[in-house]
C-alpha cells in the first residue's frame, strides 16, 4: 500500500499504511504572501540594511543571537521600507530562506483596519497551507498550531522569515512570534516594543545627502531620467530636504507634488513650504499626508500624554529637559518623565543625546503646535509658557552665580561644574527664548538673559551667540528707553567683536557706550568702556592712544574704588606695554592685577593675570619665574573648566620650556594647546599654538616636521587677516625651510614676512626680519644683496631701541647677532 498526502501540514495520525509520504506546500515567495515589492529609490540606509541582513543570516544552533528584531521610529521614517528591503535581500541570498517569507500588515494604528492576533494568525496559517476547516477558533490554539507549522518547515530544511509590519503593541505582535530561533521575525512599530524580548532597533531620519538622493530618485522614477531638476538646483534640493526634516514620507510627498507639475522649479516648492504655519497642509499628495500619518499615533495617547505633547511645542528651543517639561505640565519631574517616556515609546518624541533631554522632529513639532492652538484654552497654554520662561530665567541666574567671582553660589547647583553643564545643555534654548521675546510679550527677557549669560559665553567663547543675544538685548534696551542698559550692552558686545578681530566696529560701539555713560554721569561705566577701548586700540596698534585711554580708565576706577575693574584695566595696559616691549612696566602692572584678583577672590582673573605675567617674564629672560606663574595659571584654569584659558597657558608654557632646553615638554605642551584651541573653536589661538609648535620643533632640530604646523599657522592667520602674526610665523617658516635645505622658499617666506611687518608698521619686527633675510641672502651666496638688506634693517633697529641711536653702526651680520644675543632677543 502507498499513500500520498499533500496540500497541508498534519500533526496527528492521518492514515495507516505501509508507506506514507508527507508533502509540505511549496516555498512561499514574498510576492505570494502579500509583501509589497521594494522601492527602487531606496537610499541612505546602508548601515541599517547591513545590520538587519546580518541578523537574518543563518546561524549554527545555540548561537544565542536574537531571532526577533523590532524596528521602531516616528511615522514616515521608512521602517516598513527598510524591513521590506532587508527581507527581499535575505530571500535572494542562496539557501537563507528556502521556505520563503511570510508578511502581514497588522494595521496597528488604524482603528478600522487593525488586525487582531486571531485574524493575523488565520492569515498566516492559510499562507502556510492550513485550510479553513483546520483552523482552531481559540487564539491560544491558533498560536500553538502556527508555531508547530513553522517548526515543521524548519525541520524539513525550509527555513522561513516572518515580517510583522505596523504592530501597534507588544500584545498584538507577541502571539505571532515563531518561538523558534531558526525562524527570525522582523517587527515594525511606531512604538518601542520592549515586551517582545526582541533586539530593539530605532530608525532615525535620513542625513541631508541621502534625503536629496531620495528626492531625486523619486522624481526621476515618476518623470524619467530627463527630469534633472534636483541635480540642476542642489541648493534648493537641500533646502527642501531640510524643510521636510529629512523624513522619507515628506520627501516622497514632495516628489509626487513635483511630478504633478514637471515645469515647477524646486525653489518654488521650497518657497511654498517655508511658512511653518502651512507646511503640514501643503505636505499632502493624492494618497498620503504627513498630518494623517502623525494623527494615527496621536490618537493612541491618553489625555495627559496628549496635553503634554501639545504643550511641548511651546518650548522655543530645539530640545528640552525633563525639568522644563515638568514646568510646562505643572507636574513633578517623575510624573513628567513617565509622560515623556510614553511619548518617546510612540516616537512622537525622541530621547536626546544625554539622559533627561528630549527633542521633537521639526514636522512633529508643527503638528503639536497646530493641536496646541486648537486646545490652547483647555491646556492653559499661556500659563504653561509663563512657568517655562520663569524656569529658564531663574535657573540661568542660579547657574551664573557659580561663575561670577563676587556672587554667592546658588544652592540649586552643588558645584560649578554642574552649573556649567546645565548652561551647556540649555544654551540654544536660552538664545531661542530671547529671540522670541517679542512674540512672547516679554521684552525684558533678552536683557535679563544677556546679563546672566555674559560670563558663561565669555568662558565658552560662544562669540556668535554672544553677539546675537547682545543684538536682542540692545533692541530691548532701546525699546524700553533705558540708556544705562543700552550702554552696558554696547560696551559688552565689543568683547566678542575684538576676539573676532572686528576692531573698527568694536571701537565705534565702545565710543557710543562711553558717551552714553557720560550723559548719565556714570563714571564707573565710562571707565569700563575706556578700558575696553584701550585694549581694542592696542590690537589696532594705535599704542599711544591706547595708553592714554587706559591710564584714564585706571584713574577713574581708583577714584570710584572698584578694585576688580582697576585690575582689568591694568592688565589691558600691560598687554599694550608688552607689545611696545616695555617689559619692566608690563611686569609691574600684571603683578598688580594678579594681587588684586587674589585679594578679592577672583580666581579666573588671577589666572589670566598670571598667564600674562608669565609671558612678559619670558621676554625678560626670567624663565623660572615665568614657568612658575604659568603653571599656577594653568592649574587654576583647568580646575575652573576654562579650556581656552588653559590652552593659552599651555602654549606660553611651551615657549618657556623650549627656552629652558626642556624640548620634549615644550612639544607636548604645544600639541595639547593646539588640540584644546580646536576643541573650543578658537582659530586665532590655534594658529598661535601651531606657530609655537613649529618653533619648538625647529629648536629640536626637526625642521622638516616644523614645516606642516608653520604652514597651517600661516594659512590660519591669512584667513583671519592678521598680517602681523602672519609675519611672525613666516620668519620661523623661513628658518625651517632653510634648515630643511630649501633656500629659495626660505628667501620667499622671509621676504613676505618683511612685507607683513611693513604693512602693520611694526618697525621692531621689520628690522629683525630684515636681519634674518640678510642672513639667508648671505648663505645663498648673494653678499651684495645681504649687505643692502642689513643696511635697511639698521634704521628700524635704532628706532626701536635695539641699537643705540648714536652709536657706531654694526659692520657685519656677526656684529648684529652679537648685539641681539647680548640683549636676549632670541624669539
mmCIF file of N, CA and C in Angstrom, residues 242-245 273-281 283 290-291 294 309-310 313 360-373:
data_model
loop_
_atom_site.group_PDB
_atom_site.id
_atom_site.type_symbol
_atom_site.label_atom_id
_atom_site.label_comp_id
_atom_site.label_asym_id
_atom_site.label_seq_id
_atom_site.Cartn_x
_atom_site.Cartn_y
_atom_site.Cartn_z
ATOM 1 N N UNK A 242 15.692 69.905 4.111
ATOM 2 C CA UNK A 242 15.635 70.431 5.482
ATOM 3 C C UNK A 242 14.198 70.770 5.881
ATOM 4 N N UNK A 243 13.432 71.356 4.956
ATOM 5 C CA UNK A 243 12.045 71.698 5.269
ATOM 6 C C UNK A 243 11.209 70.446 5.525
ATOM 7 N N UNK A 244 11.601 69.347 4.919
ATOM 8 C CA UNK A 244 10.924 68.068 5.167
ATOM 9 C C UNK A 244 11.470 67.368 6.399
ATOM 10 N N UNK A 245 12.419 67.974 7.059
ATOM 11 C CA UNK A 245 13.014 67.339 8.235
ATOM 12 C C UNK A 245 13.709 66.043 7.912
ATOM 13 N N UNK A 273 6.790 75.745 1.120
ATOM 14 C CA UNK A 273 6.895 75.041 2.402
ATOM 15 C C UNK A 273 7.593 75.863 3.482
ATOM 16 N N UNK A 274 8.080 77.037 3.134
ATOM 17 C CA UNK A 274 8.877 77.828 4.073
ATOM 18 C C UNK A 274 8.079 78.233 5.306
ATOM 19 N N UNK A 275 6.819 78.576 5.097
ATOM 20 C CA UNK A 275 5.980 79.027 6.204
ATOM 21 C C UNK A 275 5.538 77.824 7.038
ATOM 22 N N UNK A 276 6.024 77.758 8.278
ATOM 23 C CA UNK A 276 5.695 76.617 9.124
ATOM 24 C C UNK A 276 4.216 76.481 9.402
ATOM 25 N N UNK A 277 3.478 77.588 9.333
ATOM 26 C CA UNK A 277 2.053 77.536 9.653
ATOM 27 C C UNK A 277 1.260 76.743 8.621
ATOM 28 N N UNK A 278 1.757 76.679 7.393
ATOM 29 C CA UNK A 278 1.022 75.973 6.340
ATOM 30 C C UNK A 278 1.773 74.762 5.801
ATOM 31 N N UNK A 279 2.922 74.443 6.395
ATOM 32 C CA UNK A 279 3.760 73.393 5.817
ATOM 33 C C UNK A 279 3.073 72.029 5.838
ATOM 34 N N UNK A 280 2.463 71.675 6.961
ATOM 35 C CA UNK A 280 1.811 70.372 7.027
ATOM 36 C C UNK A 280 0.655 70.279 6.053
ATOM 37 N N UNK A 281 -0.051 71.384 5.870
ATOM 38 C CA UNK A 281 -1.174 71.387 4.931
ATOM 39 C C UNK A 281 -0.678 71.117 3.519
ATOM 40 N N UNK A 283 2.149 69.561 2.705
ATOM 41 C CA UNK A 283 2.789 68.249 2.571
ATOM 42 C C UNK A 283 1.703 67.185 2.453
ATOM 43 N N UNK A 290 1.389 63.909 5.608
ATOM 44 C CA UNK A 290 2.183 63.779 6.826
ATOM 45 C C UNK A 290 1.280 63.907 8.045
ATOM 46 N N UNK A 291 0.329 64.849 7.984
ATOM 47 C CA UNK A 291 -0.549 65.062 9.124
ATOM 48 C C UNK A 291 -1.343 63.797 9.463
ATOM 49 N N UNK A 294 0.814 61.299 11.276
ATOM 50 C CA UNK A 294 1.037 61.679 12.662
ATOM 51 C C UNK A 294 -0.235 61.467 13.506
ATOM 52 N N UNK A 309 2.114 66.530 25.000
ATOM 53 C CA UNK A 309 2.568 66.555 23.606
ATOM 54 C C UNK A 309 2.276 67.916 22.979
ATOM 55 N N UNK A 310 1.089 68.431 23.205
ATOM 56 C CA UNK A 310 0.727 69.729 22.632
ATOM 57 C C UNK A 310 1.548 70.862 23.266
ATOM 58 N N UNK A 313 5.379 71.941 22.181
ATOM 59 C CA UNK A 313 5.673 72.839 21.058
ATOM 60 C C UNK A 313 5.895 74.270 21.520
ATOM 61 N N UNK A 360 11.965 66.901 19.538
ATOM 62 C CA UNK A 360 10.850 66.569 18.666
ATOM 63 C C UNK A 360 11.268 66.836 17.219
ATOM 64 N N UNK A 361 10.880 65.944 16.322
ATOM 65 C CA UNK A 361 11.130 66.186 14.909
ATOM 66 C C UNK A 361 10.431 67.472 14.488
ATOM 67 N N UNK A 362 11.041 68.198 13.544
ATOM 68 C CA UNK A 362 10.507 69.509 13.151
ATOM 69 C C UNK A 362 9.052 69.433 12.704
ATOM 70 N N UNK A 363 8.716 68.434 11.882
ATOM 71 C CA UNK A 363 7.343 68.337 11.390
ATOM 72 C C UNK A 363 6.391 67.895 12.501
ATOM 73 N N UNK A 364 6.871 67.033 13.382
ATOM 74 C CA UNK A 364 6.049 66.630 14.518
ATOM 75 C C UNK A 364 5.784 67.828 15.423
ATOM 76 N N UNK A 365 6.763 68.685 15.548
ATOM 77 C CA UNK A 365 6.595 69.903 16.357
ATOM 78 C C UNK A 365 5.529 70.811 15.761
ATOM 79 N N UNK A 366 5.531 70.951 14.432
ATOM 80 C CA UNK A 366 4.490 71.743 13.773
ATOM 81 C C UNK A 366 3.112 71.139 14.012
ATOM 82 N N UNK A 367 3.048 69.816 13.978
ATOM 83 C CA UNK A 367 1.774 69.137 14.226
ATOM 84 C C UNK A 367 1.314 69.396 15.662
ATOM 85 N N UNK A 368 2.242 69.293 16.616
ATOM 86 C CA UNK A 368 1.895 69.557 18.011
ATOM 87 C C UNK A 368 1.445 70.998 18.203
ATOM 88 N N UNK A 369 2.089 71.929 17.497
ATOM 89 C CA UNK A 369 1.711 73.341 17.604
ATOM 90 C C UNK A 369 0.304 73.570 17.049
ATOM 91 N N UNK A 370 -0.025 72.906 15.941
ATOM 92 C CA UNK A 370 -1.380 73.010 15.392
ATOM 93 C C UNK A 370 -2.415 72.549 16.414
ATOM 94 N N UNK A 371 -2.155 71.403 17.004
ATOM 95 C CA UNK A 371 -3.078 70.881 18.008
ATOM 96 C C UNK A 371 -3.120 71.794 19.231
ATOM 97 N N UNK A 372 -1.955 72.358 19.573
ATOM 98 C CA UNK A 372 -1.898 73.246 20.727
ATOM 99 C C UNK A 372 -2.743 74.490 20.547
ATOM 100 N N UNK A 373 -2.758 75.044 19.340
ATOM 101 C CA UNK A 373 -3.597 76.210 19.070
ATOM 102 C C UNK A 373 -5.074 75.867 19.241
#
